[in-house]
Coordinates of C-alpha atoms in Angstrom, one line a residue:
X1 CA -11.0 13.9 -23.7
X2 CA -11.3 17.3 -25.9
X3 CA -11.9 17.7 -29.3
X4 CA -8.9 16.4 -32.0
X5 CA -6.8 17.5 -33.8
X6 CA -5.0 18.8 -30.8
X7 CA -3.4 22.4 -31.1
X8 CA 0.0 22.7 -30.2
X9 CA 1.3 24.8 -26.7
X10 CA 2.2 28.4 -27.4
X11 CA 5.4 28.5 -28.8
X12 CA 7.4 29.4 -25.3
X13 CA 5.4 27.4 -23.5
X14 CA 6.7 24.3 -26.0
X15 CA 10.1 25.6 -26.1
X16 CA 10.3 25.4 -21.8
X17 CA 8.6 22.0 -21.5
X18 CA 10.3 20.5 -24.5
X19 CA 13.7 21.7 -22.4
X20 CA 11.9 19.9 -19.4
X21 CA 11.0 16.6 -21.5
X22 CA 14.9 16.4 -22.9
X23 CA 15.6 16.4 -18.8
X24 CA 13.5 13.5 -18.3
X25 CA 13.8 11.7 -21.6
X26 CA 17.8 11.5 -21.0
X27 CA 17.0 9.8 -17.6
X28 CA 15.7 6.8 -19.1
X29 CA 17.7 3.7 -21.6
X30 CA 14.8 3.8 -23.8
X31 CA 12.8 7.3 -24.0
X32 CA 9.3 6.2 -24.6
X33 CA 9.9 4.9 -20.4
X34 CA 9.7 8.5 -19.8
X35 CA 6.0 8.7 -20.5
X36 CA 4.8 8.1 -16.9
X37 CA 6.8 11.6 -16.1
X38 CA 5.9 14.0 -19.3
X39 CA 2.4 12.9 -18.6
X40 CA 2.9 14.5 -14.9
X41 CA 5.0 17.6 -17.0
X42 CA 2.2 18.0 -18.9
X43 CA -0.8 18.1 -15.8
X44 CA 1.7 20.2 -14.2
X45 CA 1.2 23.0 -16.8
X46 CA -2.8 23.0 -17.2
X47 CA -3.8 21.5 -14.3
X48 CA -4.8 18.2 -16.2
X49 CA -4.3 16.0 -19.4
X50 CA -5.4 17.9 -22.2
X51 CA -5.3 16.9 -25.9
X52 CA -2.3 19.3 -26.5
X53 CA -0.6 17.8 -23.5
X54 CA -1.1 13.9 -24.8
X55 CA 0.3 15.5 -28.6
X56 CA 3.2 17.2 -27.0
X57 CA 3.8 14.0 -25.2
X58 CA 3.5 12.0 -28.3
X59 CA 6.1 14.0 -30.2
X60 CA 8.6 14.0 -27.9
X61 CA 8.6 10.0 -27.7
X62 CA 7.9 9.3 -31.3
X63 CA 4.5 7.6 -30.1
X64 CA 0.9 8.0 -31.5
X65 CA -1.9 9.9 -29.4
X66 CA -3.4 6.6 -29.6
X67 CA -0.1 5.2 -27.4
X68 CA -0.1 8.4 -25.0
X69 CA -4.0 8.3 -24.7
X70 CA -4.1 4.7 -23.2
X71 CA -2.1 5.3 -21.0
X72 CA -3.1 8.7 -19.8
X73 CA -6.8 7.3 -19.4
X74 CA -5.3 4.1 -17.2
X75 CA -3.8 5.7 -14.2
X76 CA -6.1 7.6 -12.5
X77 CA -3.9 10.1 -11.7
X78 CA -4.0 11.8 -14.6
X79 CA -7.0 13.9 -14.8
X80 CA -9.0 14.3 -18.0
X81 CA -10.2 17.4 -16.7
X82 CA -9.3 20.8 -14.5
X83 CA -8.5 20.2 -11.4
X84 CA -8.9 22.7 -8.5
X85 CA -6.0 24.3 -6.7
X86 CA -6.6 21.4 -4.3
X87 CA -7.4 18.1 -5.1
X88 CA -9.0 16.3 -2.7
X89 CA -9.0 12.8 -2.5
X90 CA -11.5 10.7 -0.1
X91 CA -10.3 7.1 0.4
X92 CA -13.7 4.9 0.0
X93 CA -11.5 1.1 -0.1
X94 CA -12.9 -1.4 2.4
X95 CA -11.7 -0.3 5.7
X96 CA -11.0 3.3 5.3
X97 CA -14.9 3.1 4.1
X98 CA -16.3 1.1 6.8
X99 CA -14.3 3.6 9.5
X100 CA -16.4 6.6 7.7
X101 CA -14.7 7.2 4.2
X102 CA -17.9 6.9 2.9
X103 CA -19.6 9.4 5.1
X104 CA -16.6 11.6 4.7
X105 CA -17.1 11.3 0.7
X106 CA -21.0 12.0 1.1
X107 CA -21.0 15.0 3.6
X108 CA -17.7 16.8 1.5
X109 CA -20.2 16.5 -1.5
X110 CA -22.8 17.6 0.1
X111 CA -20.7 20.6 1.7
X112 CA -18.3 21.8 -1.4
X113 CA -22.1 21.3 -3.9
X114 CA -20.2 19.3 -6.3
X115 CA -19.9 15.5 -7.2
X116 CA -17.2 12.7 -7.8
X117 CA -14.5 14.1 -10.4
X118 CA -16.1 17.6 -10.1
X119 CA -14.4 21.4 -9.4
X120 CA -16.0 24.0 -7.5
X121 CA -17.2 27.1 -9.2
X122 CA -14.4 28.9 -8.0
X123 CA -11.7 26.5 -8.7
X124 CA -10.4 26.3 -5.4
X125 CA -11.6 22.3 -4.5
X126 CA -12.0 19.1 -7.0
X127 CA -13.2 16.1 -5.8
X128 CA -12.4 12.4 -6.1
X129 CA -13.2 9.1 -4.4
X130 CA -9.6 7.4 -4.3
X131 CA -9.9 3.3 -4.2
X132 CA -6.9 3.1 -2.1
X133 CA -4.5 5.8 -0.6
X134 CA -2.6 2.5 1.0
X135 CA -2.5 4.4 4.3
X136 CA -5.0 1.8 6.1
X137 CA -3.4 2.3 9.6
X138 CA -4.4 5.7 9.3
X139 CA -7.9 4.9 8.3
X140 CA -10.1 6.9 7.0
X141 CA -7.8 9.0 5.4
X142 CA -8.1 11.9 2.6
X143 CA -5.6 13.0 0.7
X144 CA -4.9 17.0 -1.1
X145 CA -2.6 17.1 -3.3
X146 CA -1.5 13.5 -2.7
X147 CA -0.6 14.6 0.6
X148 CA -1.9 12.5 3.8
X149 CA -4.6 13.7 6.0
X150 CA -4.8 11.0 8.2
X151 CA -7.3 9.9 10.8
X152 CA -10.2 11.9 9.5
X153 CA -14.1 12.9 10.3
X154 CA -16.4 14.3 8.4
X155 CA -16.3 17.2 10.3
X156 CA -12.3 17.6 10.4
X157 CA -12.7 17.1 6.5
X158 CA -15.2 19.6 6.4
X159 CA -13.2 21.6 8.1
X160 CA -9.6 20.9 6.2
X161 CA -11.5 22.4 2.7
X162 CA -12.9 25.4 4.6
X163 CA -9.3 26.0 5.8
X164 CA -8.1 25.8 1.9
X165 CA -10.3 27.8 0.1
X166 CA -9.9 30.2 2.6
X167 CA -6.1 30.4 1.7
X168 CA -5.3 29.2 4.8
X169 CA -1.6 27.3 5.7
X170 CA -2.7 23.5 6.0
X171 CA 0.2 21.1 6.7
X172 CA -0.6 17.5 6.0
X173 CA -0.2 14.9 9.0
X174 CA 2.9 14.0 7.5
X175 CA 5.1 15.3 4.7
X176 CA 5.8 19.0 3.9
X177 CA 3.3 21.8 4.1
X178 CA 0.7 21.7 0.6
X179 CA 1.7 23.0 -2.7
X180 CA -0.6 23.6 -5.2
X181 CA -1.9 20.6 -8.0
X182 CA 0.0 21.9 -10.6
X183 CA 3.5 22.2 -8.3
X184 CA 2.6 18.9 -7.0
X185 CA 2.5 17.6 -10.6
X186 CA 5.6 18.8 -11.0
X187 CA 7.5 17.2 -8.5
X188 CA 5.9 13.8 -9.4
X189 CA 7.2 14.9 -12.8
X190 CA 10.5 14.1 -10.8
X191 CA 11.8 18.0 -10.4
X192 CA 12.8 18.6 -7.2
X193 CA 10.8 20.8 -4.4
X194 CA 12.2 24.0 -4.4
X195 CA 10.7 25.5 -1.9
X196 CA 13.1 25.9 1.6
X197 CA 12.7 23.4 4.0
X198 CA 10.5 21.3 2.1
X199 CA 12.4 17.8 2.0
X200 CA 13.8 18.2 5.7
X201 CA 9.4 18.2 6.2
X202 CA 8.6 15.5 4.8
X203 CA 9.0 12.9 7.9
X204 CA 9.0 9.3 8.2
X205 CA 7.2 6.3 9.3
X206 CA 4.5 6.7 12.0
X207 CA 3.5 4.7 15.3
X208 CA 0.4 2.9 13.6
X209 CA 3.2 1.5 10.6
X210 CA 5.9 0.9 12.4
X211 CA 4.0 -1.9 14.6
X212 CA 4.5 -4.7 11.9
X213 CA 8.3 -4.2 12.1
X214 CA 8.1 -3.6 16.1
X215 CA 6.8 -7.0 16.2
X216 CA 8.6 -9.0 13.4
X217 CA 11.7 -7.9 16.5
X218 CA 9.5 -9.4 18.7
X219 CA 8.3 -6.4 20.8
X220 CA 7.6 -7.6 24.5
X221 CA 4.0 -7.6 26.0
X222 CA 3.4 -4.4 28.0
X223 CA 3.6 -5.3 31.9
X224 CA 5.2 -9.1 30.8
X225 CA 8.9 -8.8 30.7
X226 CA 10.0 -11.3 28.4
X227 CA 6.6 -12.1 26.8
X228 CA 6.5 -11.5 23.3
X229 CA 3.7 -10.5 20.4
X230 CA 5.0 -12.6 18.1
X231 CA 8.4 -14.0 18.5
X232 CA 10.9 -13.4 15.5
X233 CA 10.9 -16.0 12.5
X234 CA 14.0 -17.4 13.4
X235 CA 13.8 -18.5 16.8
X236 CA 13.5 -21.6 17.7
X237 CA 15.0 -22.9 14.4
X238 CA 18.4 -24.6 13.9
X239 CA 21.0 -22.3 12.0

């Protein structure tokens, strides 16, 4: 983490997220639950968890830095440093590693010359290995912006941050088109997503997670009328 004592924001910038953090704060019974969210406010204004963010934090709650820092260093989430414009994040969990996350991890290192947690030198790409994305039927997956990019290559990965530090328009394999880190921190802030269109985007379950529930109904065999998968818990038992 930087250097303490902290400075404080500007004073606009602290008179505009303090309006936000009253927002937030009034959401919850007991305001230091609002934490989680001002911590997200916070990255969404410079791009990460900085010392001024976690003091900012702590006087809106009535917490110590101590308090805000613990938590700010548990989730991962929360960066401790700049992120790019995009932050990518490679899924390296058991199966989305044995499928190629790893691979994906190495050659995306190898391609954007930077390591685990780093930011290229034009600020466009950081770079995380991400323990689990929880998308394994779309394994191996990599996520920008904490946006899905399911079924991925190292080549279509390669590909995907070529496409953003180009400025090009990526759209995720599901949910709306990418924001930036910052807007994205925003939203997860819990503002809404201003931008037109953007919820009517965001899709719903796939093929590949929708099979557990297709067979808890007891989906039929293809070609066997009448033979199922799995037949439903309650058959067979008395009422």
């Amino acid at each position: 983490m930087p250097a303490l004592p902290a400075k404080p924001f500007p004073p606009e910038v602290h008179e505009r997220l303090a309006n936000d953090a009253r927002e937030l704060i009034a959401r919850y019974p007991v305001g230091r639950s609002a934490l989680l969210p001002l911590l997200h406010l916070v990255q969404s204004e410079e791009g990460y968890v900085s010392s001024t963010g976690i003091r900012f934090c702590a006087e809106q709650l009535d917490l110590t830095t101590a308090e805000v820092t613990a938590v700010a260093t548990f989730y991962t989430m929360y960066r401790r440093r700049p992120a790019g414009e995009y932050h990518v994040g490679v899924c390296t969990n058991t199966l989305c590693a044995v499928l190629g996350g790893d691979q994906i991890f190495d050659e995306l290192k190898q391609h954007l010359g930077i390591e685990n947690n780093q930011t290229t030198e034009d600020g466009s790409i950081s770079l995380e290995h991400i323990e689990c994305n929880a998308a394994c039927d779309y394994a191996p997956v990599v996520m920008v912006n904490w946006e899905f990019f399911d079924n991925q290559t190292p080549e279509s990965a390669k590909q995907l941050v070529d496409r953003l530090r180009e400025g090009q328009e990526v759209s995720p394999t599901r949910g709306a088109k990418l924001c930036s880190f910052k807007e994205s921190a925003r939203i997860l802030a819990g503002f809404p997503d201003e931008r037109p269109g953007a919820n009517d985007e965001s899709g719903a379950g796939g093929a590949p997670s929708l099979a557990g529930l297709r067979l808890a109904k007891g989906e039929a065999l293809p070609g066997t009328p009448g033979t199922k998968v799995v037949s439903p818990r309650h058959e067979g038992t008395e009422a």
